[in-house]
Amino acid sequence: MKKILVLMLALAMFITPVIASAEATEPYEVVVIIKATTSDFWQYVLVGAQNYAYEYPDRVKLTLDGPPSEADIDQQVTILENHIATQPDAIVISSTSSDATIPALEEAQANGIVVITIDNRLNSDCYDSFLATDNYVGGGLAAEQMVKSWEAAGIDYAAGKVGIVNAMAGVQVLTDREAGFRDKLTELAPGVEILETRFVDNDMTKAISAAEDMVSANADLIGMFGCNNVTGDGVCRVLTEQELGDKIIGVAFDSDPEEIAGLESGALKALVLQDPYGMGYKGVDFAWQKLTGQEIPKEVDTGATIVTIDNFYDDDIQGLLDPMTLKKY
């Protein structure tokens, strides 16, 4: 009997440290890196990530970071490299560039760091899961709604011109949105001329200037498409100040206060909403799932939703329009 008691005691002494060690691995250290700290859209991503950490403080501990602007590609790479050097358990990142962060993320994976990418597709599979909008489909939705808005406003689209204000060249999500918009608009309104795209370095002032130039140089302009929230703001500002909302149909991606106000006033006729909150929340959750040995999908479509004044006040739409209302912490 004494031998059995001694054996049980020895086993207990062995098992207890192992269990304690397993528990000590949590909460996991997760770094969330966004494209731009000055953008409402990316703040919505952080709300989702921080809500997850608030709900599950025993699972993850977050570090949040990112450059001021989406144009600061080199700075984002430096931020990423610095965090990799600290050896976190996981990194959730929206890479502004489809190429620039690849070497660092490959290094992260080689060092056993879980990599979850959101929003922008990399030209590499150096990630454990990728969560994003199907931006080509989203661009097509914008074109479909522009045509519907022309019809509702009694605008003849057998001819006329449409301008595109794009934030940056060479960024895959924006390239896909523009391609989806162009292809669908050409299909639905073949008589419309789509002007050469104006790229504005994700700068609000440049976006306003580009929209103003399009309006002043094209008397037959009947539509403008802003490919993200910054360009959407620029298009909205010009259509609002020149009171052109019923003559030139404005459609844009994302939602921030100026775009939302523009939709309510009629300066913009539609917004294509992504789910930045969901990207942040699910991105952190997927990191935790991977770290705890669970299977996670390689790719997830987080969806795109068209918002017009007709569905603007729906409860589910309000949460997408302003995820700040979902904040729990």
Short mmCIF file of C-alpha atoms in Angstrom, two decimals:
data_model
loop_
_atom_site.label_atom_id
_atom_site.label_comp_id
_atom_site.label_asym_id
_atom_site.label_seq_id
_atom_site.Cartn_x
_atom_site.Cartn_y
_atom_site.Cartn_z
CA MET A 1 0.00 0.00 0.00
CA LYS A 2 2.85 2.36 0.87
CA LYS A 3 4.46 1.64 -2.51
CA ILE A 4 1.21 2.56 -4.29
CA LEU A 5 0.92 5.82 -2.34
CA VAL A 6 4.52 6.71 -3.12
CA LEU A 7 3.94 5.95 -6.81
CA MET A 8 0.77 8.08 -6.93
CA LEU A 9 2.56 10.96 -5.23
CA ALA A 10 5.40 10.75 -7.71
CA LEU A 11 2.98 10.76 -10.65
CA ALA A 12 1.12 13.73 -9.20
CA MET A 13 4.39 15.65 -8.82
CA PHE A 14 5.21 14.89 -12.46
CA ILE A 15 1.80 15.67 -13.95
CA THR A 16 1.15 18.92 -12.05
CA PRO A 17 4.12 20.84 -13.54
CA VAL A 18 3.18 19.64 -17.02
CA ILE A 19 -0.40 20.90 -16.64
CA ALA A 20 0.83 24.16 -15.12
CA SER A 21 3.23 24.57 -18.02
CA ALA A 22 0.44 24.03 -20.56
CA GLU A 23 -1.76 26.59 -18.82
CA ALA A 24 1.14 29.03 -18.65
CA THR A 25 1.27 29.20 -22.47
CA GLU A 26 -1.94 31.21 -22.41
CA PRO A 27 -2.85 33.92 -22.96
CA TYR A 28 -0.95 33.80 -26.24
CA GLU A 29 0.91 36.87 -27.44
CA VAL A 30 -0.77 38.07 -30.65
CA VAL A 31 0.41 41.09 -32.64
CA VAL A 32 -2.17 42.83 -34.85
CA ILE A 33 -0.69 45.05 -37.57
CA ILE A 34 -3.02 47.22 -39.67
CA LYS A 35 -2.38 49.29 -42.78
CA ALA A 36 -3.07 52.75 -41.36
CA THR A 37 -3.65 53.99 -37.83
CA THR A 38 -5.29 57.20 -39.08
CA SER A 39 -8.07 55.39 -40.98
CA ASP A 40 -11.52 54.69 -39.53
CA PHE A 41 -11.69 51.44 -41.51
CA TRP A 42 -8.60 50.05 -39.80
CA GLN A 43 -9.81 51.25 -36.42
CA TYR A 44 -12.86 49.06 -37.04
CA VAL A 45 -10.52 46.09 -37.50
CA LEU A 46 -8.96 46.88 -34.12
CA VAL A 47 -12.37 47.07 -32.46
CA GLY A 48 -13.04 43.50 -33.59
CA ALA A 49 -9.63 42.29 -32.41
CA GLN A 50 -9.93 44.04 -29.04
CA ASN A 51 -13.46 42.80 -28.48
CA TYR A 52 -12.18 39.25 -28.90
CA ALA A 53 -9.42 39.89 -26.35
CA TYR A 54 -11.98 41.43 -24.00
CA GLU A 55 -14.27 38.43 -24.28
CA TYR A 56 -11.43 35.90 -23.94
CA PRO A 57 -8.70 37.44 -21.78
CA ASP A 58 -7.46 33.94 -20.90
CA ARG A 59 -6.79 33.19 -24.58
CA VAL A 60 -4.90 36.16 -26.04
CA LYS A 61 -2.95 39.25 -25.13
CA LEU A 62 -2.82 41.77 -27.97
CA THR A 63 -0.21 44.22 -29.22
CA LEU A 64 -1.59 46.66 -31.80
CA ASP A 65 0.52 48.48 -34.36
CA GLY A 66 0.67 49.93 -37.86
CA PRO A 67 1.95 52.90 -39.86
CA PRO A 68 0.00 56.18 -40.10
CA SER A 69 -0.88 55.80 -43.80
CA GLU A 70 -1.39 52.99 -46.30
CA ALA A 71 1.29 54.68 -48.37
CA ASP A 72 3.89 53.94 -45.66
CA ILE A 73 4.80 50.51 -47.00
CA ASP A 74 8.44 50.53 -45.85
CA GLN A 75 7.40 51.61 -42.38
CA GLN A 76 4.93 48.73 -42.14
CA VAL A 77 7.69 46.29 -43.11
CA THR A 78 9.94 47.71 -40.38
CA ILE A 79 7.13 47.43 -37.82
CA LEU A 80 6.58 43.81 -38.82
CA GLU A 81 10.28 42.93 -38.61
CA ASN A 82 10.57 44.52 -35.17
CA HIS A 83 7.66 42.49 -33.84
CA ILE A 84 8.97 39.25 -35.32
CA ALA A 85 12.20 39.85 -33.39
CA THR A 86 10.20 39.69 -30.13
CA GLN A 87 8.91 36.20 -31.04
CA PRO A 88 5.15 36.56 -30.47
CA ASP A 89 2.97 33.47 -30.76
CA ALA A 90 1.01 34.86 -33.73
CA ILE A 91 0.78 37.80 -36.09
CA VAL A 92 -2.46 39.06 -37.64
CA ILE A 93 -1.59 41.47 -40.44
CA SER A 94 -3.17 43.39 -43.27
CA SER A 95 -0.22 43.88 -45.58
CA THR A 96 -0.43 47.04 -47.66
CA SER A 97 1.88 45.51 -50.24
CA SER A 98 1.33 42.07 -51.74
CA ASP A 99 5.10 41.57 -51.94
CA ALA A 100 7.07 43.75 -49.51
CA THR A 101 6.17 41.84 -46.34
CA ILE A 102 6.72 38.35 -47.77
CA PRO A 103 10.36 37.84 -46.65
CA ALA A 104 9.52 38.85 -43.07
CA LEU A 105 6.40 36.68 -42.95
CA GLU A 106 8.33 33.71 -44.33
CA GLU A 107 10.84 34.24 -41.53
CA ALA A 108 8.00 34.40 -39.01
CA GLN A 109 6.61 31.07 -40.15
CA ALA A 110 10.08 29.52 -40.13
CA ASN A 111 10.33 30.60 -36.48
CA GLY A 112 7.03 28.93 -35.60
CA ILE A 113 4.94 32.11 -35.48
CA VAL A 114 1.35 31.67 -36.67
CA VAL A 115 0.56 34.11 -39.51
CA ILE A 116 -3.00 35.24 -40.23
CA THR A 117 -3.44 37.70 -43.10
CA ILE A 118 -6.50 39.85 -43.65
CA ASP A 119 -7.84 42.09 -46.43
CA ASN A 120 -4.97 42.03 -48.95
CA ARG A 121 -3.76 38.90 -50.72
CA LEU A 122 -0.04 38.17 -50.71
CA ASN A 123 1.79 36.87 -53.75
CA SER A 124 2.84 33.91 -51.62
CA ASP A 125 1.19 31.30 -49.40
CA CYS A 126 3.28 32.23 -46.34
CA TYR A 127 0.22 32.40 -44.10
CA ASP A 128 -1.91 29.98 -42.12
CA SER A 129 -5.21 31.63 -43.03
CA PHE A 130 -6.36 34.56 -45.16
CA LEU A 131 -9.61 36.43 -44.44
CA ALA A 132 -10.83 39.01 -46.93
CA THR A 133 -13.58 40.45 -49.06
CA ASP A 134 -13.86 39.13 -52.60
CA ASN A 135 -12.96 42.55 -53.93
CA TYR A 136 -13.62 41.71 -57.57
CA VAL A 137 -17.19 40.77 -56.63
CA GLY A 138 -17.46 43.92 -54.49
CA GLY A 139 -16.40 46.10 -57.41
CA GLY A 140 -19.05 44.43 -59.54
CA LEU A 141 -21.68 45.17 -56.90
CA ALA A 142 -20.69 48.86 -57.03
CA ALA A 143 -21.19 48.90 -60.82
CA GLU A 144 -24.57 47.16 -60.57
CA GLN A 145 -25.77 49.69 -58.01
CA MET A 146 -24.53 52.61 -60.12
CA VAL A 147 -26.68 51.38 -63.01
CA LYS A 148 -29.69 50.95 -60.71
CA SER A 149 -29.16 54.47 -59.39
CA TRP A 150 -29.00 55.89 -62.92
CA GLU A 151 -32.30 54.20 -63.69
CA ALA A 152 -33.90 55.48 -60.47
CA ALA A 153 -32.70 59.02 -61.21
CA GLY A 154 -33.80 58.91 -64.85
CA ILE A 155 -30.23 59.36 -66.11
CA ASP A 156 -29.64 58.12 -69.66
CA TYR A 157 -26.61 55.82 -69.58
CA ALA A 158 -26.58 54.95 -73.27
CA ALA A 159 -23.61 57.33 -73.31
CA GLY A 160 -21.71 59.45 -70.80
CA LYS A 161 -18.55 59.06 -68.76
CA VAL A 162 -17.59 57.52 -65.43
CA GLY A 163 -14.53 58.38 -63.35
CA ILE A 164 -12.62 56.14 -60.97
CA VAL A 165 -10.60 57.55 -58.07
CA ASN A 166 -8.27 54.85 -56.76
CA ALA A 167 -6.16 55.13 -53.63
CA MET A 168 -2.96 53.45 -54.82
CA ALA A 169 -1.58 51.58 -57.80
CA GLY A 170 -0.23 48.07 -57.33
CA VAL A 171 -2.29 47.14 -54.27
CA GLN A 172 -4.13 43.93 -55.06
CA VAL A 173 -7.38 44.66 -53.21
CA LEU A 174 -7.75 47.98 -55.04
CA THR A 175 -6.76 46.44 -58.37
CA ASP A 176 -9.43 43.77 -57.90
CA ARG A 177 -12.12 46.29 -56.96
CA GLU A 178 -11.42 48.41 -59.99
CA ALA A 179 -11.33 45.40 -62.31
CA GLY A 180 -14.64 44.11 -60.94
CA PHE A 181 -16.20 47.55 -61.36
CA ARG A 182 -14.90 48.05 -64.89
CA ASP A 183 -15.89 44.59 -66.09
CA LYS A 184 -19.42 44.72 -64.69
CA LEU A 185 -20.06 48.29 -65.85
CA THR A 186 -18.86 47.42 -69.36
CA GLU A 187 -21.27 44.48 -69.33
CA LEU A 188 -24.27 46.43 -68.06
CA ALA A 189 -23.65 49.82 -69.71
CA PRO A 190 -21.50 49.24 -72.81
CA GLY A 191 -22.15 52.76 -74.11
CA VAL A 192 -20.50 54.40 -71.10
CA GLU A 193 -16.88 55.52 -71.36
CA ILE A 194 -14.78 54.74 -68.29
CA LEU A 195 -12.11 57.40 -67.88
CA GLU A 196 -8.48 56.71 -67.06
CA THR A 197 -8.09 55.96 -63.36
CA ARG A 198 -6.74 58.67 -61.09
CA PHE A 199 -4.41 57.34 -58.37
CA VAL A 200 -4.04 59.59 -55.32
CA ASP A 201 -1.55 57.95 -52.90
CA ASN A 202 -4.39 57.44 -50.42
CA ASP A 203 -4.36 61.19 -49.79
CA MET A 204 -7.63 62.99 -49.12
CA THR A 205 -6.53 66.29 -50.64
CA LYS A 206 -5.40 64.55 -53.82
CA ALA A 207 -8.65 62.60 -53.97
CA ILE A 208 -10.65 65.84 -53.83
CA SER A 209 -8.50 67.38 -56.56
CA ALA A 210 -8.87 64.31 -58.78
CA ALA A 211 -12.66 64.34 -58.40
CA GLU A 212 -12.81 68.09 -59.08
CA ASP A 213 -10.69 67.64 -62.22
CA MET A 214 -13.00 64.93 -63.52
CA VAL A 215 -16.08 67.09 -62.97
CA SER A 216 -14.60 70.22 -64.58
CA ALA A 217 -13.11 68.39 -67.57
CA ASN A 218 -16.14 66.22 -68.42
CA ALA A 219 -19.51 67.89 -68.84
CA ASP A 220 -21.01 64.47 -69.61
CA LEU A 221 -19.75 62.80 -66.41
CA ILE A 222 -22.58 60.69 -64.97
CA GLY A 223 -20.79 58.60 -62.33
CA MET A 224 -17.79 58.39 -59.99
CA PHE A 225 -16.44 55.42 -58.06
CA GLY A 226 -14.22 55.80 -55.00
CA CYS A 227 -12.28 52.57 -54.36
CA ASN A 228 -11.85 52.99 -50.59
CA ASN A 229 -12.89 55.26 -47.73
CA VAL A 230 -10.34 58.00 -48.48
CA THR A 231 -11.25 58.24 -52.17
CA GLY A 232 -14.91 57.84 -51.23
CA ASP A 233 -14.54 60.87 -48.97
CA GLY A 234 -12.98 62.84 -51.82
CA VAL A 235 -15.78 61.98 -54.24
CA CYS A 236 -18.38 62.71 -51.57
CA ARG A 237 -16.88 66.10 -50.70
CA VAL A 238 -16.92 67.28 -54.33
CA LEU A 239 -20.44 66.03 -55.08
CA THR A 240 -21.69 67.60 -51.84
CA GLU A 241 -20.06 71.00 -52.29
CA GLN A 242 -21.07 71.27 -55.96
CA GLU A 243 -24.55 69.82 -55.31
CA LEU A 244 -24.14 67.21 -58.04
CA GLY A 245 -25.53 64.17 -56.23
CA ASP A 246 -28.55 63.87 -58.55
CA LYS A 247 -26.56 64.44 -61.75
CA ILE A 248 -23.43 62.39 -61.04
CA ILE A 249 -24.00 59.08 -59.26
CA GLY A 250 -21.38 58.55 -56.58
CA VAL A 251 -20.62 55.05 -55.27
CA ALA A 252 -17.77 54.14 -52.93
CA PHE A 253 -16.22 51.37 -50.86
CA ASP A 254 -16.23 51.30 -47.05
CA SER A 255 -17.76 53.65 -44.51
CA ASP A 256 -16.45 56.43 -42.38
CA PRO A 257 -18.32 59.47 -41.01
CA GLU A 258 -18.09 61.57 -44.19
CA GLU A 259 -19.21 58.72 -46.45
CA ILE A 260 -22.09 57.89 -44.09
CA ALA A 261 -23.18 61.55 -44.04
CA GLY A 262 -22.95 61.59 -47.83
CA LEU A 263 -25.20 58.57 -48.12
CA GLU A 264 -27.77 60.15 -45.81
CA SER A 265 -27.70 63.45 -47.73
CA GLY A 266 -27.89 61.79 -51.14
CA ALA A 267 -24.47 62.98 -52.31
CA LEU A 268 -23.50 59.30 -52.48
CA LYS A 269 -26.04 56.77 -53.67
CA ALA A 270 -24.40 53.59 -52.34
CA LEU A 271 -21.56 52.19 -50.29
CA VAL A 272 -20.01 48.76 -50.62
CA LEU A 273 -19.34 47.58 -47.09
CA GLN A 274 -16.78 45.03 -46.06
CA ASP A 275 -16.62 43.52 -42.58
CA PRO A 276 -13.49 45.01 -40.99
CA TYR A 277 -14.81 44.22 -37.50
CA GLY A 278 -15.19 40.57 -38.50
CA MET A 279 -11.71 40.50 -40.02
CA GLY A 280 -10.21 41.66 -36.73
CA TYR A 281 -12.34 39.43 -34.51
CA LYS A 282 -12.07 36.28 -36.64
CA GLY A 283 -8.41 36.94 -37.43
CA VAL A 284 -7.47 36.81 -33.74
CA ASP A 285 -9.77 33.84 -33.16
CA PHE A 286 -8.17 31.92 -36.03
CA ALA A 287 -4.73 32.65 -34.56
CA TRP A 288 -5.85 31.19 -31.21
CA GLN A 289 -7.43 28.17 -32.89
CA LYS A 290 -4.23 27.44 -34.81
CA LEU A 291 -2.11 27.83 -31.68
CA THR A 292 -4.31 25.34 -29.83
CA GLY A 293 -3.98 22.72 -32.56
CA GLN A 294 -7.34 23.22 -34.27
CA GLU A 295 -7.92 23.12 -38.02
CA ILE A 296 -8.57 26.49 -39.65
CA PRO A 297 -9.50 27.23 -43.28
CA LYS A 298 -6.77 28.48 -45.59
CA GLU A 299 -9.04 31.18 -47.02
CA VAL A 300 -12.31 32.82 -45.92
CA ASP A 301 -14.53 35.26 -47.85
CA THR A 302 -15.77 37.79 -45.27
CA GLY A 303 -18.43 39.15 -47.63
CA ALA A 304 -19.49 42.44 -49.21
CA THR A 305 -22.79 44.28 -48.68
CA ILE A 306 -24.40 47.06 -50.70
CA VAL A 307 -25.91 49.84 -48.59
CA THR A 308 -28.31 52.43 -49.96
CA ILE A 309 -30.67 54.76 -48.17
CA ASP A 310 -33.31 52.01 -48.47
CA ASN A 311 -31.53 49.62 -46.06
CA PHE A 312 -29.43 52.22 -44.24
CA TYR A 313 -31.37 52.03 -40.97
CA ASP A 314 -31.49 48.24 -40.68
CA ASP A 315 -29.90 47.06 -37.42
CA ASP A 316 -27.41 44.72 -39.08
CA ILE A 317 -26.39 47.44 -41.54
CA GLN A 318 -25.82 49.97 -38.75
CA GLY A 319 -23.31 47.58 -37.16
CA LEU A 320 -21.44 47.32 -40.45
CA LEU A 321 -21.56 51.06 -41.06
CA ASP A 322 -20.10 51.97 -37.68
CA PRO A 323 -18.46 49.08 -35.81
CA MET A 324 -17.50 51.54 -33.08
CA THR A 325 -21.03 50.96 -31.78
CA LEU A 326 -20.01 47.33 -31.13
CA LYS A 327 -17.11 48.24 -28.84
CA LYS A 328 -17.16 46.35 -25.50
CA TYR A 329 -13.91 47.36 -23.83
#
